[in-house]
Tab-separated table of C-alpha atoms in Angstrom:
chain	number	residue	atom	x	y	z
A	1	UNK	CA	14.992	-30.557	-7.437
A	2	UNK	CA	17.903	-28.465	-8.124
A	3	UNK	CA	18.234	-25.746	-5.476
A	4	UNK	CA	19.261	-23.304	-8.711
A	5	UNK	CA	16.505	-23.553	-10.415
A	6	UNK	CA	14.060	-23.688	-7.291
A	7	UNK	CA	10.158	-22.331	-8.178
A	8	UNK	CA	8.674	-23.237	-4.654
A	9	UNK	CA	8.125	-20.360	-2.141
A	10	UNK	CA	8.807	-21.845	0.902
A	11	UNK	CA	6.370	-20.001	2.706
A	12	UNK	CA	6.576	-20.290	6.574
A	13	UNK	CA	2.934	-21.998	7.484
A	14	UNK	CA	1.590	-20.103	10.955
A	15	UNK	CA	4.711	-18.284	11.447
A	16	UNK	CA	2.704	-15.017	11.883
A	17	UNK	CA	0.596	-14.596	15.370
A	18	UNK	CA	-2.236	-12.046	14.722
A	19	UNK	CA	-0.137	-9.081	16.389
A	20	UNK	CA	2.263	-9.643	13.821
A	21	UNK	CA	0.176	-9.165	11.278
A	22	UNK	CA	-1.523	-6.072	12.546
A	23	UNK	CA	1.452	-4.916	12.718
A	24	UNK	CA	2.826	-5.622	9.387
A	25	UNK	CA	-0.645	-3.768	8.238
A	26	UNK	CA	-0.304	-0.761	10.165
A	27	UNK	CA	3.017	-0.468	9.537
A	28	UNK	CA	2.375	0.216	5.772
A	29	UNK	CA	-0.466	2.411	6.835
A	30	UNK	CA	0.797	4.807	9.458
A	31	UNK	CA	3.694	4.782	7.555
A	32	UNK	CA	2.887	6.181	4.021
A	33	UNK	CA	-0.285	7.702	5.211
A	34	UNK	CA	-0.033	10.073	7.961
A	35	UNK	CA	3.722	11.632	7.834
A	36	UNK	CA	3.373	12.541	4.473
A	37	UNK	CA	-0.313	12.778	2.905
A	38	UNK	CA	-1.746	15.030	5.083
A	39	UNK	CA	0.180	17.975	3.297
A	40	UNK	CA	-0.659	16.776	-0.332
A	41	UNK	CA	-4.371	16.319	0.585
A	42	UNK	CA	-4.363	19.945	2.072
A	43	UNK	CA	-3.277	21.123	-0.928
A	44	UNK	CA	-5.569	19.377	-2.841
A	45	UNK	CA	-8.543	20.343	-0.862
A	46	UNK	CA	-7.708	22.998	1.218
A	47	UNK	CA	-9.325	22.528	5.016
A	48	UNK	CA	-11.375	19.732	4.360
A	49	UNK	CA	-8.436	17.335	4.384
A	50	UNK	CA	-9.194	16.038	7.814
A	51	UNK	CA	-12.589	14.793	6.370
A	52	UNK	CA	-10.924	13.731	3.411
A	53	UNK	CA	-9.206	11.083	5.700
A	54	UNK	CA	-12.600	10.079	7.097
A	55	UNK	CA	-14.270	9.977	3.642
A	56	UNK	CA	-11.315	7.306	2.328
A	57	UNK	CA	-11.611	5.311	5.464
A	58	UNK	CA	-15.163	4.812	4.743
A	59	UNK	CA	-14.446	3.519	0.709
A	60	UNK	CA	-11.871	1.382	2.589
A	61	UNK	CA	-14.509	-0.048	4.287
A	62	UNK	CA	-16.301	-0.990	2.127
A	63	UNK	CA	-13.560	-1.960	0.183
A	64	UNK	CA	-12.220	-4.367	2.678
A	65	UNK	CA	-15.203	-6.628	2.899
A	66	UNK	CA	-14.533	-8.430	-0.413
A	67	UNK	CA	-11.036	-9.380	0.810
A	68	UNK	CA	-12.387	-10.428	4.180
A	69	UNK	CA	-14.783	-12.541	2.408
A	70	UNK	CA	-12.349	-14.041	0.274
A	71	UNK	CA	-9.510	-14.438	2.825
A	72	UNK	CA	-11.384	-16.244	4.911
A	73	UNK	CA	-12.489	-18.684	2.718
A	74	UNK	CA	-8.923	-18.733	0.712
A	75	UNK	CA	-6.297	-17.718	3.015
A	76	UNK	CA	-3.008	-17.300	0.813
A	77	UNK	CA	0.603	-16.426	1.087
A	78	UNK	CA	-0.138	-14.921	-2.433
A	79	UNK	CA	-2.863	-12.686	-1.441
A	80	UNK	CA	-4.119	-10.455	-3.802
A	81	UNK	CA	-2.329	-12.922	-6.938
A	82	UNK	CA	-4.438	-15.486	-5.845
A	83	UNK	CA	-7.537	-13.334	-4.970
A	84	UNK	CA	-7.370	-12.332	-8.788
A	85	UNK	CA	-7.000	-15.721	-9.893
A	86	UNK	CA	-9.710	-16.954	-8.468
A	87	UNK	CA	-11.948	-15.039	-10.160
A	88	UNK	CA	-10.053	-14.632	-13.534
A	89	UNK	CA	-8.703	-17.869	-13.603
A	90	UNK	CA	-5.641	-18.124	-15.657
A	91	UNK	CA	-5.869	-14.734	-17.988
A	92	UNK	CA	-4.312	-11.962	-18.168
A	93	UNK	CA	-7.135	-9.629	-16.197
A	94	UNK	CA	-5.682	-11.558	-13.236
A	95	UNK	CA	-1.845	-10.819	-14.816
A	96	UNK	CA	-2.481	-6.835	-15.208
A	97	UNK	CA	-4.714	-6.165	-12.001
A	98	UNK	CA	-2.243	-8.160	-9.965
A	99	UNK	CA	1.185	-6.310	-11.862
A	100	UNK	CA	-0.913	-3.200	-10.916
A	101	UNK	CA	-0.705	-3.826	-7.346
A	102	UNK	CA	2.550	-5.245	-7.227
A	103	UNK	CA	3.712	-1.769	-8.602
A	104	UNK	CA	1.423	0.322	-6.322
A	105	UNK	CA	3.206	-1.942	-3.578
A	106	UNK	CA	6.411	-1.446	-4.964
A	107	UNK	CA	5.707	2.607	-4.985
A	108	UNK	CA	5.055	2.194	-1.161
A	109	UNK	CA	8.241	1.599	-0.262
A	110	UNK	CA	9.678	4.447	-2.107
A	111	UNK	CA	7.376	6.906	-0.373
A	112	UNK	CA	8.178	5.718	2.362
A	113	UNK	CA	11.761	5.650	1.537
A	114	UNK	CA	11.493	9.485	0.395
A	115	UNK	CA	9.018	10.291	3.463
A	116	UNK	CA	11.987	8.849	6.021
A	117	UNK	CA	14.885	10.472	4.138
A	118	UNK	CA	12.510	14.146	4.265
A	119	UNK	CA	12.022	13.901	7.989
A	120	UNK	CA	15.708	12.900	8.491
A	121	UNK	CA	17.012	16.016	7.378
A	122	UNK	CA	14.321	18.315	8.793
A	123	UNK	CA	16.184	18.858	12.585
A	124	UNK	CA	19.574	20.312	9.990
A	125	UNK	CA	18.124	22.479	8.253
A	126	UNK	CA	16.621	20.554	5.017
A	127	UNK	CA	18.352	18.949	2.227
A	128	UNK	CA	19.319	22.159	-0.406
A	129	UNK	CA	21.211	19.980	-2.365
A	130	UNK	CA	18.550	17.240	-3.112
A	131	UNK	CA	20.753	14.447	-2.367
A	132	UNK	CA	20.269	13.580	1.084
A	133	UNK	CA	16.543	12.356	0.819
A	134	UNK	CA	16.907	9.700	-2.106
A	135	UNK	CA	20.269	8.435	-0.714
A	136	UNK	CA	18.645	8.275	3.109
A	137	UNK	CA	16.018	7.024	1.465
A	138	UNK	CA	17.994	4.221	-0.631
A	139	UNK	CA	19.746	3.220	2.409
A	140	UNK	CA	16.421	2.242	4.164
A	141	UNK	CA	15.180	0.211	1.614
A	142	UNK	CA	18.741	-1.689	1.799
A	143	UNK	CA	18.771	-2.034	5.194
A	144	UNK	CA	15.194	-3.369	5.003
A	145	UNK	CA	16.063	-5.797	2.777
A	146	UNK	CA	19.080	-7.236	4.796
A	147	UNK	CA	16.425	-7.768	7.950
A	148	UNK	CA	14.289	-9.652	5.471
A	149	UNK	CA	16.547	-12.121	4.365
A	150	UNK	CA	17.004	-13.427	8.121
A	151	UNK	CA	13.191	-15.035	8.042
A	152	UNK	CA	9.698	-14.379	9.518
A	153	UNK	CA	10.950	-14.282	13.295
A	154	UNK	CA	12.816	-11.642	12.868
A	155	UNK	CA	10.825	-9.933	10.722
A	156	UNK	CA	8.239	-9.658	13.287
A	157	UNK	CA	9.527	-9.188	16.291
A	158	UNK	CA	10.961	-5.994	14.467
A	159	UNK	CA	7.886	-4.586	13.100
A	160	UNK	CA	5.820	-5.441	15.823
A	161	UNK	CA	8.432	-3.612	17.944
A	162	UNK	CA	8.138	-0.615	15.837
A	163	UNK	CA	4.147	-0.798	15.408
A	164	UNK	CA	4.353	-0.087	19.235
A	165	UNK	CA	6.273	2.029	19.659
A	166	UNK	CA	4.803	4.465	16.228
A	167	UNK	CA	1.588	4.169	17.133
A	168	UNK	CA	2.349	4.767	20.893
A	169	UNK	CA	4.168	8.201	19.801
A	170	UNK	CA	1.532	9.235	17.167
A	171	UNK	CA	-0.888	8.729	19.568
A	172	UNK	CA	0.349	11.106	21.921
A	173	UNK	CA	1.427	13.165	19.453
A	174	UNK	CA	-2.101	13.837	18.331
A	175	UNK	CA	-2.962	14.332	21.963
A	176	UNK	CA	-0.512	16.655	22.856
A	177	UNK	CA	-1.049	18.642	19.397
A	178	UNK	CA	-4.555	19.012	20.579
A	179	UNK	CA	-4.015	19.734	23.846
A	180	UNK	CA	-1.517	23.044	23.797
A	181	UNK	CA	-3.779	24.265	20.255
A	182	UNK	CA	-5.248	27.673	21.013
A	183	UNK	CA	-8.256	26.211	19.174
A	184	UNK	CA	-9.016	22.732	18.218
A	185	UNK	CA	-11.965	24.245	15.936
A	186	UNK	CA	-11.252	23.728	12.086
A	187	UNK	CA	-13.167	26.343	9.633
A	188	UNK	CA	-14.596	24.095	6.625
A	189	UNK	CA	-16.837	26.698	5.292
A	190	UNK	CA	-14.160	29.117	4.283
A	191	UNK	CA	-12.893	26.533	1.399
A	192	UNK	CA	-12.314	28.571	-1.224
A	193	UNK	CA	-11.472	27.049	-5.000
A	194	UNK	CA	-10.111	24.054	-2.880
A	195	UNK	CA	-13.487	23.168	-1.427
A	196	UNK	CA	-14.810	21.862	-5.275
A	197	UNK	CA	-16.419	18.335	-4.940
A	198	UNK	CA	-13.652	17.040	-7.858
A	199	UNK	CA	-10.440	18.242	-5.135
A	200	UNK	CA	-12.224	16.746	-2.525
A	201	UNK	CA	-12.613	13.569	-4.314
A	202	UNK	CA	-8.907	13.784	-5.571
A	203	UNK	CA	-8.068	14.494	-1.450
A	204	UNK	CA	-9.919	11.631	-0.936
A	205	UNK	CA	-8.031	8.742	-3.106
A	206	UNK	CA	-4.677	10.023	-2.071
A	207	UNK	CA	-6.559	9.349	1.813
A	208	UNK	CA	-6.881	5.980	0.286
A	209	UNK	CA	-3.251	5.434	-0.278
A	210	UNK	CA	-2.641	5.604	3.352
A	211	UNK	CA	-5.305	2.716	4.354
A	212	UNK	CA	-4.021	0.583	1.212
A	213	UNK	CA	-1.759	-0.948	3.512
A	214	UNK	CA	-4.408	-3.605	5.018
A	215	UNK	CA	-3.622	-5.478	1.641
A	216	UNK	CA	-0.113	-6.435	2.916
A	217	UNK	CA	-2.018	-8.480	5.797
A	218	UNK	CA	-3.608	-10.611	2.983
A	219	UNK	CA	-0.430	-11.481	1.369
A	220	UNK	CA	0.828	-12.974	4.247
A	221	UNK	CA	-2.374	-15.280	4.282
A	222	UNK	CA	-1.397	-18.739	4.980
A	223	UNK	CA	1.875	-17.567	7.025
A	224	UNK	CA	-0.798	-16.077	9.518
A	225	UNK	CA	-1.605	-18.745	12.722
A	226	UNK	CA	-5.418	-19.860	12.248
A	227	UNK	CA	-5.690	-17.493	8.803
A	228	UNK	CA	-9.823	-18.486	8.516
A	229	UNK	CA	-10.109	-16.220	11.216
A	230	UNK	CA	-7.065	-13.785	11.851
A	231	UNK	CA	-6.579	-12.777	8.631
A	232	UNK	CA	-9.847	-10.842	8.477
A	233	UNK	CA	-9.535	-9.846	12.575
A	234	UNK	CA	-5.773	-8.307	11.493
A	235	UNK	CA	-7.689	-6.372	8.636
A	236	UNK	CA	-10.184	-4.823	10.591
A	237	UNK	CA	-8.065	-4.045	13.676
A	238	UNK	CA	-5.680	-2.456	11.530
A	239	UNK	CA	-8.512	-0.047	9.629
A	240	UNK	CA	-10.004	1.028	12.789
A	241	UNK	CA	-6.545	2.090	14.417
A	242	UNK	CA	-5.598	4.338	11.911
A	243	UNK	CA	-9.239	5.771	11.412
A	244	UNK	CA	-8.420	6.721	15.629
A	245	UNK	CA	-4.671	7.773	14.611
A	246	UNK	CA	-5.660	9.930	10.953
A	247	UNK	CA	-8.158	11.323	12.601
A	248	UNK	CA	-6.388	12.591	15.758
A	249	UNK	CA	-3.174	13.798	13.728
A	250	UNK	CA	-5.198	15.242	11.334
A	251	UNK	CA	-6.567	18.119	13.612
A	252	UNK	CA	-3.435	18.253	15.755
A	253	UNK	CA	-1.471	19.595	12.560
A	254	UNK	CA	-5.073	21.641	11.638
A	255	UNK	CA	-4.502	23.114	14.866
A	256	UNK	CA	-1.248	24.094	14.859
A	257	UNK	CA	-0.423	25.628	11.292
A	258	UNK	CA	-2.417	27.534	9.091
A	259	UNK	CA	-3.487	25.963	5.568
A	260	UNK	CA	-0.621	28.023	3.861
A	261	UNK	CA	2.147	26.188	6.366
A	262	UNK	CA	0.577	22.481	5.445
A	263	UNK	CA	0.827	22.725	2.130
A	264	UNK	CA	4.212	24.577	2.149
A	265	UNK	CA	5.757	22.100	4.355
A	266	UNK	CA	3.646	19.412	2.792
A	267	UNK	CA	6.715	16.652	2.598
A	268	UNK	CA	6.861	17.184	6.238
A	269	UNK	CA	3.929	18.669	7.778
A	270	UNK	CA	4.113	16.517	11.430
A	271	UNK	CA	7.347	18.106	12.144
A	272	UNK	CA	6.452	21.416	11.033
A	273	UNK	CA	3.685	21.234	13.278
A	274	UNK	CA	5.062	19.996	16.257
A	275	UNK	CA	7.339	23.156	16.310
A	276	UNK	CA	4.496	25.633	17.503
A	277	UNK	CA	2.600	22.573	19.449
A	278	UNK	CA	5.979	21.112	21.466
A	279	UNK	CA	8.544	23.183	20.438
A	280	UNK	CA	12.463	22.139	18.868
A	281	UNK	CA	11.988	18.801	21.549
A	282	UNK	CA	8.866	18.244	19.431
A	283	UNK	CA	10.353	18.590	16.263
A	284	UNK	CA	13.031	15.783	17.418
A	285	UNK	CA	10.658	13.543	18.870
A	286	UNK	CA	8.356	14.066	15.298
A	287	UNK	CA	11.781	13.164	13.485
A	288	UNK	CA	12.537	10.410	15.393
A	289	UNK	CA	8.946	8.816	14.948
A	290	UNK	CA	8.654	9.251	11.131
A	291	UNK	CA	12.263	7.774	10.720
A	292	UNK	CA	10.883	4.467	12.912
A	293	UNK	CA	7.423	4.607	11.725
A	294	UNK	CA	8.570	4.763	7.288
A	295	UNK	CA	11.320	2.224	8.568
A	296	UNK	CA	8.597	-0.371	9.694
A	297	UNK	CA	6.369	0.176	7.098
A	298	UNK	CA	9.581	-0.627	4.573
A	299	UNK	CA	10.101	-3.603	6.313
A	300	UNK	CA	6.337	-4.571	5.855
A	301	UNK	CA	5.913	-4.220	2.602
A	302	UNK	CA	9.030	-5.507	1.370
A	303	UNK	CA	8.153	-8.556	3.111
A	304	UNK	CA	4.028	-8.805	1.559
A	305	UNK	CA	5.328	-7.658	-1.667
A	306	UNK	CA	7.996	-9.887	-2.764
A	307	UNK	CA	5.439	-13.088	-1.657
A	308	UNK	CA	2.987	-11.935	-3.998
A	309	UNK	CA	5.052	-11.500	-7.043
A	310	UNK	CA	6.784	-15.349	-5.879
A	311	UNK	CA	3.180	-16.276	-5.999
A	312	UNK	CA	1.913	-14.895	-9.834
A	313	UNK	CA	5.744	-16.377	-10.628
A	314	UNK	CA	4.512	-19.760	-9.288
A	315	UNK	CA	1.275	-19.711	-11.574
A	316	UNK	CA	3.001	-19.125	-14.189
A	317	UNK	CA	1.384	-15.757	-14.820
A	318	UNK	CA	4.606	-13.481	-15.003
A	319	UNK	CA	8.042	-14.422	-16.785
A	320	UNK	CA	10.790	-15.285	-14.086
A	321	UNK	CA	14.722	-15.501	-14.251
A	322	UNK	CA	16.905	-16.237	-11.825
A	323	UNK	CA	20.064	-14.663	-13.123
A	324	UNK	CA	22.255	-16.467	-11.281
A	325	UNK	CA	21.239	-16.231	-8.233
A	326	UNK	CA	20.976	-18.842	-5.820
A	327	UNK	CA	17.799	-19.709	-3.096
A	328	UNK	CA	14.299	-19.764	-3.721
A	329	UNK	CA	11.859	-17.800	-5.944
A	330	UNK	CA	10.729	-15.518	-3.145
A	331	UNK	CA	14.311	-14.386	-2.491
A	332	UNK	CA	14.466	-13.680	-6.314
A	333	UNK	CA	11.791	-11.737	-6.199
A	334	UNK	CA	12.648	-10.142	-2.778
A	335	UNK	CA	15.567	-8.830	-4.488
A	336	UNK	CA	13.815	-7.565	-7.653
A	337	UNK	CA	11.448	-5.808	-5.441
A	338	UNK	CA	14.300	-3.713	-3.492
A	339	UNK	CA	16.017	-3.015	-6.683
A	340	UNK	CA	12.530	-1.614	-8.122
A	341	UNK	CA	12.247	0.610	-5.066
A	342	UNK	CA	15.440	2.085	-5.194
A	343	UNK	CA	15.685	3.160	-8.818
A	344	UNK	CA	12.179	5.063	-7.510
A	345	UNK	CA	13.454	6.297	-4.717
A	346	UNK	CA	16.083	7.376	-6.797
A	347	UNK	CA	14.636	9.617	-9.506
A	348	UNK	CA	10.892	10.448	-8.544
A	349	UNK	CA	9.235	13.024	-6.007
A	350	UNK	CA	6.858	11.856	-3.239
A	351	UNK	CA	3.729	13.567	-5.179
A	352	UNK	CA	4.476	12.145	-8.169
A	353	UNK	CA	5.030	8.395	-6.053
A	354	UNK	CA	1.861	8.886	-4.462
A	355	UNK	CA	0.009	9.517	-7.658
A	356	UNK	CA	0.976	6.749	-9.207
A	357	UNK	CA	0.750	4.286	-6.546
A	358	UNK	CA	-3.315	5.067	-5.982
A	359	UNK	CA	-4.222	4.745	-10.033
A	360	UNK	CA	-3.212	1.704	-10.015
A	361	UNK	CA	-4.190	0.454	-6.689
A	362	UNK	CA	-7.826	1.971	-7.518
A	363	UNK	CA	-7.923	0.066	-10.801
A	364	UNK	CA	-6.975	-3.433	-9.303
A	365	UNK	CA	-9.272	-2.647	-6.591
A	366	UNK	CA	-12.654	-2.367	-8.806
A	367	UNK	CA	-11.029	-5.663	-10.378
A	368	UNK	CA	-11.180	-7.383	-7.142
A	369	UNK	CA	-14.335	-5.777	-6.239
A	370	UNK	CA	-15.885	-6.533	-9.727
A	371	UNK	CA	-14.254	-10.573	-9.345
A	372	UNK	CA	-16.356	-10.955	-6.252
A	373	UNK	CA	-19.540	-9.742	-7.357
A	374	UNK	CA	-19.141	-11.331	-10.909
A	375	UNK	CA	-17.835	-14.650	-10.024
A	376	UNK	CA	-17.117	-15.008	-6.464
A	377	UNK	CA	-20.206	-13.983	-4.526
A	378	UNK	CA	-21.303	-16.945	-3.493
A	379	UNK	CA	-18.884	-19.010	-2.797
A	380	UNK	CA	-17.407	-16.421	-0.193
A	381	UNK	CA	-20.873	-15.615	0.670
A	382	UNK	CA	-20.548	-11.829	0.006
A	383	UNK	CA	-23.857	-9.384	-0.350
A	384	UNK	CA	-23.323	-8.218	-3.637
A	385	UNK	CA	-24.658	-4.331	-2.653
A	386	UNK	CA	-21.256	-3.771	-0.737
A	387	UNK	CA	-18.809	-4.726	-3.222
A	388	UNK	CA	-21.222	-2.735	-6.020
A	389	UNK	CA	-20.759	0.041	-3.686
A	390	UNK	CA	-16.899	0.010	-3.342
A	391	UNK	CA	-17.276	-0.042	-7.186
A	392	UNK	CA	-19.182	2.865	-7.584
A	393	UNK	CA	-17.225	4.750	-4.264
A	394	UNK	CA	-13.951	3.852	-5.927
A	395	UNK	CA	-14.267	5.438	-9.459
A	396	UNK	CA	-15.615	8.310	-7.729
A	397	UNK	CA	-12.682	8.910	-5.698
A	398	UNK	CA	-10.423	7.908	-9.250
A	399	UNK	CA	-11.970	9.896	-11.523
A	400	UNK	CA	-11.815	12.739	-8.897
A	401	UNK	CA	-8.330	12.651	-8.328
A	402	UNK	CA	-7.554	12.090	-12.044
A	403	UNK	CA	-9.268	15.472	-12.759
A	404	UNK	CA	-7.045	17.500	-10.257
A	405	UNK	CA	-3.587	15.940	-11.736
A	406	UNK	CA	-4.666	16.844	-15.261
A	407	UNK	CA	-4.934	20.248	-14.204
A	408	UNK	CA	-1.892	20.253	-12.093
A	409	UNK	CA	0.467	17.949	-13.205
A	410	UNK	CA	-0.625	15.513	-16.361
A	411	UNK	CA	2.787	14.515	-16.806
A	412	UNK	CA	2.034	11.635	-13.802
A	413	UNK	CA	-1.090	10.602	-15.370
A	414	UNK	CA	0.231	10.151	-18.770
A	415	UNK	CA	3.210	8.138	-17.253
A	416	UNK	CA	0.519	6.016	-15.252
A	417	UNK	CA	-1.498	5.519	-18.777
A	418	UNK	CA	1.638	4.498	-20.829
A	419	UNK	CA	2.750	2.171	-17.769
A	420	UNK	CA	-0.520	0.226	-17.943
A	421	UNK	CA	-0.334	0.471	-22.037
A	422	UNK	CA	3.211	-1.571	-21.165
A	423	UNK	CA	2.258	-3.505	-18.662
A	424	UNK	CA	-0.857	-5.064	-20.220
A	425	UNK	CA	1.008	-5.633	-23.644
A	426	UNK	CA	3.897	-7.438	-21.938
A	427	UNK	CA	1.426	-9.703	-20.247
A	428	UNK	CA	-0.462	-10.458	-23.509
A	429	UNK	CA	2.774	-11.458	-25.410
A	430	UNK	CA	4.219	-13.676	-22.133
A	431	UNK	CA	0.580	-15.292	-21.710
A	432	UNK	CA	0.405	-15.884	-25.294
A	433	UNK	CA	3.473	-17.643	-25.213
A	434	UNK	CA	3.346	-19.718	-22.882
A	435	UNK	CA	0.116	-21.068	-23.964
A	436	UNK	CA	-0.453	-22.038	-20.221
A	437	UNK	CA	1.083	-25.192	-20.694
A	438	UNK	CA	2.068	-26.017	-17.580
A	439	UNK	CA	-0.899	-26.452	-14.730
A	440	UNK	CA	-0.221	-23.848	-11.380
A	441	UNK	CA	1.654	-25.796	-8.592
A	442	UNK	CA	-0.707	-25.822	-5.946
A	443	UNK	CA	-3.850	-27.381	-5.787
A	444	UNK	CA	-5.510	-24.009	-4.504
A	445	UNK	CA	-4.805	-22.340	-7.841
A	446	UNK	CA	-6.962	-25.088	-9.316
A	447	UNK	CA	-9.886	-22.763	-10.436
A	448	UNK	CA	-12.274	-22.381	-13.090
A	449	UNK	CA	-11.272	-19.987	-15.588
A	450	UNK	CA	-14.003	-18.185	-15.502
A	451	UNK	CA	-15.199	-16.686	-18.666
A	452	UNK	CA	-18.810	-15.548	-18.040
C-alpha cells in the first residue's frame, strides 16, 4: 500500500497496562472537572454545587454501565465510533452521535487549554489584557501534540506520571482546605433563587462534564492489555476516584470562600481558595497543580480523541483528506484534532466551552444508552432498567441545564442547535454519496444495520 495514501490506524495492541488507562481517564476528569466547574456550577446553583457533583456522579453511573457492557464484549481502539456502530450499523445516527462526541472531546481540550492558561496567570496578577490565557492555552495544546507523536510509551509514562502526582496534590489539597476551615459545615437551606430544581439540574450536567472523561478509557479499547476485563476495571476505578476527589475539593473551596467569591473567581476558584486556607504558598502550589493536572488531561484526550475520529474515518462514515501529509490516518486526524482545539482555545470563553461540550455529549449519550437497550441488550447482556434510567436521568439533567442558558446566555445554545443543524446535514450529503460502497475494514465493524 502506498504509505501516502495509508487508511489503517496502526493501533498499538496491549500497549496500555490498566494504570495507564486510569490514568488517561482521570486525567480528562480531574482535569476539566474540578479546577474549573466548581465556580460555574456555584453560580448556577448557588450552595448546592457540592451536591450537584454528587448528583452527576450518580447519572454517570448509571451511565457507565452500557459502555462497560459493551466494552467488554467489544473492546475497540475506536470506542465510542464503534459503540455507535454497533447498534446503528452503517447510518448516519451512528455518523452524528459519534461527530457529537468527537466535538464534545475536541471542546475538552480547549477547556482545559483555557483552564491551564487562567491558573497560569493567577500568581501575576491576572491576564488584563486577555491575551495571555488563549496563547498559554494554545501553547499546551501544541506541546501536547508534539508528546503524542512520539507513541503510546511515552504517552503513558507521562500521564501516568502526572495522574500521580494531580491526584496526590488534590488530595491533600482537599484535606488541608478542610482542615484549617473555621467550619467545614455548608448551609443548603439558605439557597435563594439559585436553589430552583431547573439550576440545580443545569449544575448538575455541567457536574457531568467533569466525569465525561471515563469515555477516553474506551477509546483506547483494544490498545488496553487484557481489554475484556481492564477496560471496564479502568472505568470504574476512574469514577470512584474523582467521586473521593469532587467531593473533598468541593467543600474545601465551600469552606474557604463565601458563595459571592466562587462565583466571582469562578475561572479559578481552587486558587482563590487556597489563599485564605494555605496562604500565597497555597496559591503557588494550587497554580502549579492546575497547570500539571489541565496539561495531563490535554495529553489524554488528544490521544482518545484523534483514535476515534481515525476509527469513523476507517468505516467510511466521515469524509477524510490527507492534504499532503505523510503517515497514517490517525496522525491525520491527530493533527486535525489539535488544529480544532486551538482555533477554540483561540476565540471562545470557558463557559461558553463548557456549554457546548455537555449538549452534545448528553445527546450522544441517550444515543448510546438508547443503542443498548434498543438493539444491544442482549448480546452485552445489559438489564434494560439501567440504561432506561440513564435515559430518563440524562434529559433531566439536559433539559435542566438548557433552561438556565436560555435565560442567561442563549447565544451558546443557539450556536449548539445550528452546529448539530450542520453537522447532521453534512453527514447526510457525505453518506448519501458514498452510497456505502465500500465494506468497513475490519471484521469487527461487520454488523447488522439495524433498522428495527
Amino acid at each position: 500500500m502506498n504509505k501516502a495514501n495509508d487508511r489503517t490506524s496502526r493501533y498499538q495492541e496491549g500497549s496500555l497496562t490498566l494504570p495507564g488507562a486510569v490514568m488517561l481517564g482521570t486525567g480528562v476528569m480531574i482535569g476539566a472537572g474540578i479546577f474549573a466547574l466548581t465556580g460555574q456550577m456555584a453560580e448556577m446553583t448557588g450552595v448546592l454545587f457540592p451536591l450537584a457533583f454528587l448528583s452527576a456522579a450518580v447519572i454517570v453511573g448509571f451511565s457507565a454501565y452500557s459502555y462497560i457492557k459493551i466494552s467488554n464484549t467489544w473492546p475497540s481502539a475506536g470506542g465510542i465510533g464503534m459503540y455507535l456502530h454497533k447498534a446503528y450499523g452503517n447510518r448516519l445516527p451512528t455518523a452524528f452521535n459519534a461527530l457529537l462526541m468527537y466535538f464534545s472531546m475536541v471542546i475538552a481540550q480547549a477547556f482545559l487549554a483555557r483552564t491551564f492558561g487562567s491558573y497560569s496567570v493567577q500568581p501575576f496578577g491576572g491576564d488584563e489584557s486577555g491575551l495571555l490565557v488563549p496563547v498559554l492555552g494554545v501553547s499546551l495544546i501544541i506541546a501536547a501534540f508534539v508528546i503524542n507523536l512520539l507513541g503510546n510509551r511515552l504517552i503513558q509514562g507521562v500521564a501516568s506520571l502526572i495522574g500521580i502526582l494531580k491526584i496526590g496534590g488534590i488530595f491533600l489539597f482537599g484535606l488541608a482546605g478542610i482542615w484549617v476551615a473555621d467550619s467545614i459545615t455548608v448551609d443548603f437551606s439558605s439557597t435563594g433563587d439559585a436553589g430552583t430544581l431547573g439550576n440545580f439540574l443545569g449544575a448538575t450536567a455541567l457536574g457531568i462534564l467533569a466525569f465525561k472523561g471515563f469515555t477516553t478509557i474506551t477509546n483506547s479499547g483494544s490498545e488496553v492489555n487484557n481489554p475484556h476485563r481492564n477496560v471496564s476495571r479502568a472505568i470504574v476505578i476512574s469514577i470512584a476516584a474523582c467521586v473521593v476527589i469532587y467531593s473533598l475539593v468541593g467543600y474545601a473551596v465551600a469552606s474557604n470562600l463565601s458563595l459571592a467569591e466562587i462565583i466571582e473567581t469562578r475561572d479559578y476558584s481552587l486558587a482563590a481558595a487556597a489563599r485564605p486556607a494555605l496562604g500565597e504558598y497555597g496559591v503557588w502550589f494550587t497554580v502549579i497543580l492546575a497547570m500539571t493536572a489541565t496539561a495531563g488531561g490535554i495529553l489524554a484526550s488528544i490521544f482518545a480523541v484523534s483514535r476515534m475520529l481515525a476509527m469513523l474515518t476507517e468505516m467510511e462514515l466521515v469524509p477524510h483528506r490527507h492534504f499532503g501529509m505523510p503517515g497514517s490516518i490517525q496522525k491525520h486526524t491527530l493533527v486535525y484534532t489539535v488544529v480544532l482545539g486551538i482555533f477554540l482555545t483561540a476565540f471562545f470563553d470557558l463557559s461558553r466551552i463548557a456549554a457546548l461540550g455537555i449538549v452534545f455529549y448528553l445527546i450522544m449519550d441517550i444515543a448510546i444508552q438508547w443503542g443498548v437497550l434498543r438493539y444491544l441488550r442482549t448480546e452485552v447482556d445489559a438489564r434494560a432498567w439501567i440504561p432506561a434510567t440513564a435515559i430518563v436521568l440524562n434529559l433531566l439533567a439536559l433539559l435542566g441545564f438548557v433552561w438556565v442558558k436560555l435565560n442567561t446566555d442563549p447565544f451558546v445554545i443557539g450556536a449548539a442547535m445550528a452546529t448539530m443543524i450542520a453537522i447532521a446535514a453534512a453527514e447526510w450529503v457525505f453518506l448519501r454519496k458514498a452510497g456505502r460502497r465500500h465494506p468497513p475494514v475490519h471484521a469487527e465493524h461487520q454488523t447488522p444495520d439495524h433498522r428495527g
